[in-house]
Short mmCIF file of C-alpha atoms in Angstrom, two decimals:
data_model
loop_
_atom_site.label_atom_id
_atom_site.label_comp_id
_atom_site.label_asym_id
_atom_site.label_seq_id
_atom_site.Cartn_x
_atom_site.Cartn_y
_atom_site.Cartn_z
CA UNK T 1 -16.53 -4.26 -4.38
CA UNK T 2 -14.99 -4.28 -0.94
CA UNK T 3 -14.48 -1.01 0.91
CA UNK T 4 -12.60 -0.27 4.10
CA UNK T 5 -13.53 2.61 6.36
CA UNK T 6 -11.03 3.89 8.87
CA UNK T 7 -11.85 5.97 11.91
CA UNK T 8 -10.95 8.49 12.95
CA UNK T 9 -9.68 10.18 9.79
CA UNK T 10 -7.18 12.12 11.86
CA UNK T 11 -6.07 12.06 15.45
CA UNK T 12 -4.02 14.42 17.61
CA UNK T 13 -2.79 13.02 20.91
CA UNK T 14 -0.43 14.14 23.62
CA UNK T 15 2.82 12.21 23.83
CA UNK T 16 2.48 9.37 26.30
CA UNK T 17 -1.24 8.84 25.75
CA UNK T 18 -2.86 5.69 24.40
CA UNK T 19 -4.89 5.64 21.21
CA UNK T 20 -6.96 3.33 19.03
CA UNK T 21 -7.60 3.33 15.28
CA UNK T 22 -10.42 1.29 13.79
CA UNK T 23 -10.90 -0.31 10.39
CA UNK T 24 -14.27 -1.66 9.25
CA UNK T 25 -14.83 -3.68 6.10
CA UNK T 26 -17.98 -3.75 3.96
CA UNK T 27 -17.40 -7.44 3.24
CA UNK T 28 -15.93 -10.51 4.90
CA UNK T 29 -12.34 -10.09 5.95
CA UNK T 30 -10.09 -12.99 5.01
CA UNK T 31 -7.11 -11.21 6.43
CA UNK T 32 -6.03 -7.72 7.36
CA UNK T 33 -2.81 -5.76 6.93
CA UNK T 34 -1.67 -2.72 8.86
CA UNK T 35 0.89 -0.41 7.31
CA UNK T 36 2.39 2.90 8.41
CA UNK T 37 3.32 5.67 5.99
CA UNK T 38 5.34 8.76 6.72
CA UNK T 39 4.27 11.77 4.71
CA UNK T 40 5.47 11.50 1.11
CA UNK T 41 7.11 8.12 1.61
CA UNK T 42 6.39 4.45 1.02
CA UNK T 43 4.47 2.06 3.25
CA UNK T 44 6.11 0.26 6.15
CA UNK T 45 4.64 -3.14 7.01
CA UNK T 46 3.47 -3.39 10.61
CA UNK T 47 1.35 -6.50 11.01
CA UNK T 48 -0.78 -9.06 9.22
CA UNK T 49 -3.78 -10.74 10.86
CA UNK T 50 -5.24 -13.85 9.31
CA UNK T 51 -7.63 -15.44 11.77
CA UNK T 52 -10.63 -14.20 13.64
CA UNK T 53 -9.72 -13.18 17.15
CA UNK T 54 -6.05 -13.02 16.29
CA UNK T 55 -4.04 -10.42 18.14
CA UNK T 56 -0.47 -9.40 17.40
CA UNK T 57 1.90 -6.97 19.06
CA UNK T 58 5.06 -5.25 17.96
CA UNK T 59 6.74 -2.99 20.48
CA UNK T 60 3.96 -0.68 21.68
CA UNK T 61 1.53 -1.42 18.85
CA UNK T 62 -1.18 -4.09 19.15
CA UNK T 63 -3.66 -5.09 16.45
CA UNK T 64 -6.73 -7.32 16.67
CA UNK T 65 -9.01 -8.87 14.09
CA UNK T 66 -12.72 -9.42 14.76
CA UNK T 67 -13.95 -11.46 11.81
CA UNK T 68 -17.59 -11.50 12.89
CA UNK T 69 -17.73 -7.72 13.08
CA UNK T 70 -15.57 -7.39 9.96
CA UNK T 71 -13.35 -5.06 11.95
CA UNK T 72 -9.80 -4.58 13.07
CA UNK T 73 -8.35 -2.22 15.62
CA UNK T 74 -4.84 -0.93 16.12
CA UNK T 75 -3.86 0.28 19.57
CA UNK T 76 -0.78 2.27 20.49
CA UNK T 77 0.30 2.40 24.11
CA UNK T 78 2.25 5.35 25.51
CA UNK T 79 2.52 7.14 22.17
CA UNK T 80 5.82 8.69 21.08
CA UNK T 81 6.69 11.25 18.38
CA UNK T 82 8.03 8.38 16.26
CA UNK T 83 4.49 7.00 16.02
CA UNK T 84 3.33 10.00 14.00
CA UNK T 85 2.28 9.27 10.44
CA UNK T 86 -0.52 7.74 8.40
CA UNK T 87 -1.84 4.34 9.40
CA UNK T 88 -3.41 2.31 6.61
CA UNK T 89 -5.43 -0.87 6.91
CA UNK T 90 -5.69 -3.17 3.92
CA UNK T 91 -7.98 -6.10 3.22
CA UNK T 92 -6.05 -9.21 2.43
CA UNK T 93 -6.74 -11.15 -0.73
CA UNK T 94 -9.50 -13.74 -0.78
CA UNK T 95 -7.04 -15.96 -2.52
CA UNK T 96 -3.33 -15.69 -2.85
CA UNK T 97 -3.50 -14.18 -6.31
CA UNK T 98 -4.88 -10.79 -5.53
CA UNK T 99 -4.25 -7.23 -4.53
CA UNK T 100 -4.71 -5.39 -1.23
CA UNK T 101 -7.67 -3.05 -0.92
CA UNK T 102 -6.76 -0.14 1.32
CA UNK T 103 -8.68 2.27 3.50
CA UNK T 104 -8.05 6.00 3.22
CA UNK T 105 -5.80 6.08 6.24
CA UNK T 106 -5.75 7.68 9.68
CA UNK T 107 -3.41 10.63 10.14
CA UNK T 108 -1.81 10.56 13.58
CA UNK T 109 -0.11 13.61 15.09
CA UNK T 110 1.71 13.42 18.41
CA UNK T 111 2.06 16.57 20.49
CA UNK T 112 5.25 16.79 22.57
CA UNK E 1 17.77 -7.85 1.87
CA UNK E 2 17.95 -4.36 0.43
CA UNK E 3 14.21 -3.83 0.17
CA UNK E 4 12.16 -2.63 -2.76
CA UNK E 5 13.70 0.29 -4.65
CA UNK E 6 12.07 2.72 -7.04
CA UNK E 7 13.51 5.27 -9.44
CA UNK E 8 13.21 8.12 -9.84
CA UNK E 9 11.87 9.27 -6.47
CA UNK E 10 10.40 12.43 -7.99
CA UNK E 11 9.42 13.35 -11.52
CA UNK E 12 8.07 16.64 -12.84
CA UNK E 13 6.87 16.64 -16.42
CA UNK E 14 4.78 18.68 -18.77
CA UNK E 15 1.38 17.52 -19.93
CA UNK E 16 1.65 15.36 -23.02
CA UNK E 17 5.11 14.01 -22.26
CA UNK E 18 5.88 10.32 -21.65
CA UNK E 19 7.37 9.13 -18.37
CA UNK E 20 8.80 5.80 -17.24
CA UNK E 21 9.30 4.54 -13.70
CA UNK E 22 11.37 1.60 -12.55
CA UNK E 23 10.87 -0.80 -9.66
CA UNK E 24 13.41 -3.30 -8.36
CA UNK E 25 11.74 -5.84 -6.05
CA UNK E 26 13.28 -7.83 -3.21
CA UNK E 27 15.46 -10.39 -4.96
CA UNK E 28 13.66 -13.64 -4.13
CA UNK E 29 10.16 -12.21 -4.62
CA UNK E 30 8.28 -13.48 -7.65
CA UNK E 31 5.26 -11.15 -7.38
CA UNK E 32 5.40 -7.47 -8.17
CA UNK E 33 2.53 -4.99 -7.75
CA UNK E 34 1.96 -1.40 -8.87
CA UNK E 35 -0.36 0.92 -6.92
CA UNK E 36 -1.24 4.59 -7.27
CA UNK E 37 -1.93 6.91 -4.36
CA UNK E 38 -3.41 10.38 -4.58
CA UNK E 39 -3.47 12.95 -1.79
CA UNK E 40 -5.62 11.93 1.14
CA UNK E 41 -6.38 8.49 -0.27
CA UNK E 42 -5.09 4.98 0.29
CA UNK E 43 -3.12 3.21 -2.44
CA UNK E 44 -5.20 1.85 -5.33
CA UNK E 45 -4.20 -1.26 -7.22
CA UNK E 46 -3.06 -0.86 -10.83
CA UNK E 47 -1.54 -4.16 -11.94
CA UNK E 48 0.55 -7.10 -10.82
CA UNK E 49 3.01 -9.64 -12.20
CA UNK E 50 3.96 -13.12 -11.23
CA UNK E 51 7.43 -13.61 -12.61
CA UNK E 52 7.22 -12.04 -16.09
CA UNK E 53 3.47 -12.62 -16.60
CA UNK E 54 1.09 -9.72 -16.06
CA UNK E 55 -1.87 -11.41 -14.37
CA UNK E 56 -4.29 -8.60 -13.59
CA UNK E 57 -4.90 -5.02 -14.63
CA UNK E 58 -7.22 -2.57 -12.92
CA UNK E 59 -9.73 -0.47 -14.84
CA UNK E 60 -7.68 2.47 -13.53
CA UNK E 61 -4.96 1.43 -15.97
CA UNK E 62 -5.99 3.26 -19.12
CA UNK E 63 -4.53 2.60 -22.57
CA UNK E 64 -1.91 5.25 -21.87
CA UNK E 65 -0.40 3.10 -19.14
CA UNK E 66 1.78 0.08 -19.81
CA UNK E 67 3.79 -2.08 -17.44
CA UNK E 68 6.40 -4.69 -18.14
CA UNK E 69 8.53 -7.13 -16.23
CA UNK E 70 10.60 -8.62 -19.02
CA UNK E 71 12.84 -11.03 -17.15
CA UNK E 72 10.80 -11.50 -14.05
CA UNK E 73 13.05 -9.19 -12.06
CA UNK E 74 12.65 -5.39 -12.29
CA UNK E 75 9.52 -3.78 -13.70
CA UNK E 76 8.80 -0.56 -15.56
CA UNK E 77 5.61 1.48 -15.63
CA UNK E 78 5.23 3.87 -18.56
CA UNK E 79 2.65 6.61 -18.88
CA UNK E 80 2.21 8.05 -22.36
CA UNK E 81 0.80 11.50 -23.09
CA UNK E 82 0.62 12.40 -19.42
CA UNK E 83 -2.36 14.35 -18.08
CA UNK E 84 -2.62 16.48 -14.96
CA UNK E 85 -4.85 13.80 -13.43
CA UNK E 86 -1.91 11.39 -13.54
CA UNK E 87 -0.20 13.39 -10.78
CA UNK E 88 0.14 10.96 -7.88
CA UNK E 89 2.52 8.77 -5.92
CA UNK E 90 3.24 5.51 -7.78
CA UNK E 91 4.08 2.69 -5.40
CA UNK E 92 5.62 -0.66 -6.16
CA UNK E 93 5.39 -3.68 -3.87
CA UNK E 94 6.76 -7.20 -4.03
CA UNK E 95 5.97 -10.50 -2.34
CA UNK E 96 6.80 -14.17 -2.49
CA UNK E 97 3.99 -16.59 -3.17
CA UNK E 98 3.68 -19.16 -0.42
CA UNK E 99 1.23 -21.31 1.45
CA UNK E 100 -0.62 -18.52 3.23
CA UNK E 101 -1.50 -14.89 2.85
CA UNK E 102 1.51 -13.08 1.50
CA UNK E 103 3.07 -9.92 2.87
CA UNK E 104 3.60 -7.18 0.31
CA UNK E 105 6.63 -5.00 0.94
CA UNK E 106 6.51 -1.53 -0.53
CA UNK E 107 9.13 0.70 -2.06
CA UNK E 108 9.55 4.43 -1.30
CA UNK E 109 7.40 5.43 -4.28
CA UNK E 110 7.82 7.75 -7.25
CA UNK E 111 6.02 11.06 -6.92
CA UNK E 112 4.81 12.36 -10.28
CA UNK E 113 3.75 15.94 -10.91
CA UNK E 114 2.29 16.78 -14.30
CA UNK E 115 2.26 20.50 -15.08
#
């Protein structure tokens, strides 16, 4: 079965600094989701990447998909306290009739 | 678009009791998913519906678990004879089937604590 490994498991950065979170799949990635979760709450959709080499940005968050390496990265520029939370990557379904397989998440703390 | 809603948000129960959770998806979404998330882990798939048909169930979904989506709108997840290991966040998501990879939108979750 497919597994996703996220690194680092947790991250503490000073406000204003840049950071990167990585997600590596054990199998071919047909697509990749990034979600954010605040502690004890539901998941907020950030971005979906479907093609190798695809890169998407939303505000200060950029995500890329490297199909060959079976990896995705999420980069935050000039981090803010509002960026704190758990970032989850999820492998998209091989076909449309399937579930998302999630990594364990990266816990991000922002120091003021 | 009011988003996915779940009720209750929190549930505390004693071992052996039955509990039922409700999920109301985004109105035009025909797919509805249930996931379970334990502390320090990512969400794990339990089951999903397309309209009223339950199309897949995970091995995580023991005989004590049952899910329904009777009219293809809201869904319920029932756990019978709860065990302490059932304590988790239960997440519902919905999506609309289309031509490409679908985006699943999640609700706020129901946090279950079994004493």
